[in-house]
Amino acid sequence: MYATALSSTRRVAGVPSIVSAPGFSRPQQISLFSAESGIYAQGERSGALYRIEFGAVRIYRLLADGRRQVVAFHLAGETFGFEANPSHSFFAEAMVRTGVRTLNHSTNDEAASELMALALRSMIRAQEHLLVVGRQSAVEKLAVFLVDMAERQGDLDHIDLPMTRIDIGDYLGMTIETVSRSFAKLRDEGIVRLLNARSVEIIKPGRLRRLSR
Amino acid sequence: MYATALSSTRRVAGVPSIVSAPGFSRPQQISLFSAESGIYAQGERSGALYRIEFGAVRIYRLLADGRRQVVAFHLAGETFGFEANPSHSFFAEAMVRTGVRTLNHSTNDEAASELMALALRSMIRAQEHLLVVGRQSAVEKLAVFLVDMAERQGDLDHIDLPMTRIDIGDYLGMTIETVSRSFAKLRDEGIVRLLNARSVEIIKPGRLRRLSR
DNA sequence: CGGTCCTTTGAATTTCCTCAAACAAAGTGG
DNA sequence: CCACTTTGTTTGAGGAAATTCAAAGGACCG
């Protein structure tokens, strides 16, 4: 009952509540999060890494007036935590029921190089994202998003979206109506088929990919 | 004669030429770059850090069709190099005559932690940038940019811009005309005074700051 | 002084957003 | 199992914001 309906255009006051899960800070243990529950605790020291065993997570920032920017989506098998700087009003939330393994923040070289690699990947991702948000049209943005999701889910023909249109809009910097209309354009051109709002079949991968650059 | 006139709306074919400066890869030595010359060499290994002794540098990415996104501006006294992933068609260029010190990529702990701190800062900056580009209006974007520049130059009343309107537009995700019109709005509201196109006096810092969030 | 590049401004157009309404899907309680 | 509510999605109409196209002025340089 809080951040679910949050979007840039439907603004809200205040920030979402933060929920800590049982066993959260015990390393090498899987923590469970129900859909729409928060993952970062407010006082959390930065540097902690999280590996998603199953489910999906969104990372976002808020403007004072409630406008939201989703910085990243993370899917099963992915590691995150580098984006999360609690001192800069970042939030991480499970989008669906999600299992997360908290990785030890040990000081050995191995962990350090892993952290560095993650930092580099996160940076590249953030900048690709910036390029998309800053420099592409609505349909191009959606195409980039769909191609990315398809690749990360390992199935180039079919995508299951764990997020709402609000999430997608706040990720791509546009309203939910524009997201929906962009879906409609891709559908009307025979590029994708919408089995339902969360399930997308890619009919013409080549055209989608061409749109996305 | 290459990347200067590059912008998202005035598209160009091809990529800018890369110029290597004398003494570039010798550590602890200052390399000089003339205005509009490239700093990263194409094959440059990542991980190298650069400290700007004087001048200013832009970091950017290109889309295939020539649209450009400026990812960051770096001013004198700042360290950069983390954003630069040569394998992802990133470019770094001096905007004005610039002196750069290449820092040793040593493997000791001190250097590693410095690199990590830089990574974190770059990430935070990138995400602030994403929030601005994705979620703010033209005037708000310009206000954020001006406040940021003023703080980084250590003078809250006056800004010297080392970059063109094209750079600003490609940094904020808008056209040069919109940048110019946004400047005009701030001027017409008595928030700033334009001594010339590159020199801005901030008359009402409070109003500018309020616009920027 | 002529040329080039940058900037500003205007007018027309396009894109996206806002507001509104209807529909669909999923959950709740009787 | 069915009304009822809530939440999410789609679509339309109108309006606002930014872009595109065009032109003119200004600064700098050879």
Coordinates of C-alpha atoms (C1' of nucleotides) in Angstrom, one line a residue, chain A residues 2-6 16 34-40 52 55-61 68-75 80 83 90-96 98 162-164 166-168 170-171 198, chain D residues 8:
Chain A
Y2 CA 2.6 2.5 -0.8
A3 CA 5.1 2.9 -3.7
T4 CA 3.2 0.7 -6.1
A5 CA 1.2 3.5 -7.7
L6 CA 4.2 5.8 -7.7
P16 CA 7.9 4.6 0.6
S34 CA 7.2 -10.3 -1.0
A35 CA 6.1 -8.3 -4.0
E36 CA 6.4 -4.5 -3.5
S37 CA 8.5 -4.8 -0.4
G38 CA 11.7 -2.7 0.2
I39 CA 15.1 -4.3 0.2
Y40 CA 17.5 -1.6 1.4
I52 CA 19.0 -12.4 -6.9
G55 CA 12.3 -12.7 -8.7
A56 CA 13.1 -9.2 -9.8
V57 CA 14.2 -5.9 -8.2
R58 CA 13.9 -2.2 -9.2
I59 CA 16.3 0.5 -8.1
Y60 CA 15.0 4.0 -8.1
R61 CA 15.4 7.6 -7.0
R68 CA 10.5 9.0 -9.9
Q69 CA 13.4 7.7 -12.0
V70 CA 13.9 4.0 -12.1
V71 CA 17.7 3.6 -12.4
A72 CA 17.8 -0.2 -13.0
F73 CA 15.8 -3.4 -13.1
H74 CA 17.6 -6.5 -11.9
L75 CA 16.5 -10.0 -12.7
F80 CA 23.4 -5.6 -7.6
E83 CA 23.9 1.6 -7.4
F90 CA 17.9 5.4 -3.4
F91 CA 15.4 2.6 -3.0
A92 CA 15.5 -1.0 -3.9
E93 CA 12.2 -3.0 -4.0
A94 CA 11.2 -6.4 -5.0
M95 CA 8.7 -6.2 -7.9
V96 CA 7.5 -9.7 -7.4
T98 CA 12.0 -12.4 -4.7
P162 CA 7.8 -8.4 -14.0
M163 CA 7.1 -4.7 -13.9
T164 CA 4.1 -2.4 -14.6
I166 CA 4.4 2.8 -14.4
D167 CA 7.8 1.1 -13.8
I168 CA 8.6 1.1 -17.5
D170 CA 9.7 5.8 -14.9
Y171 CA 12.6 3.7 -16.2
R198 CA 2.9 -8.5 -19.1
Chain D
dG8 C1' -3.5 -1.6 -14.0

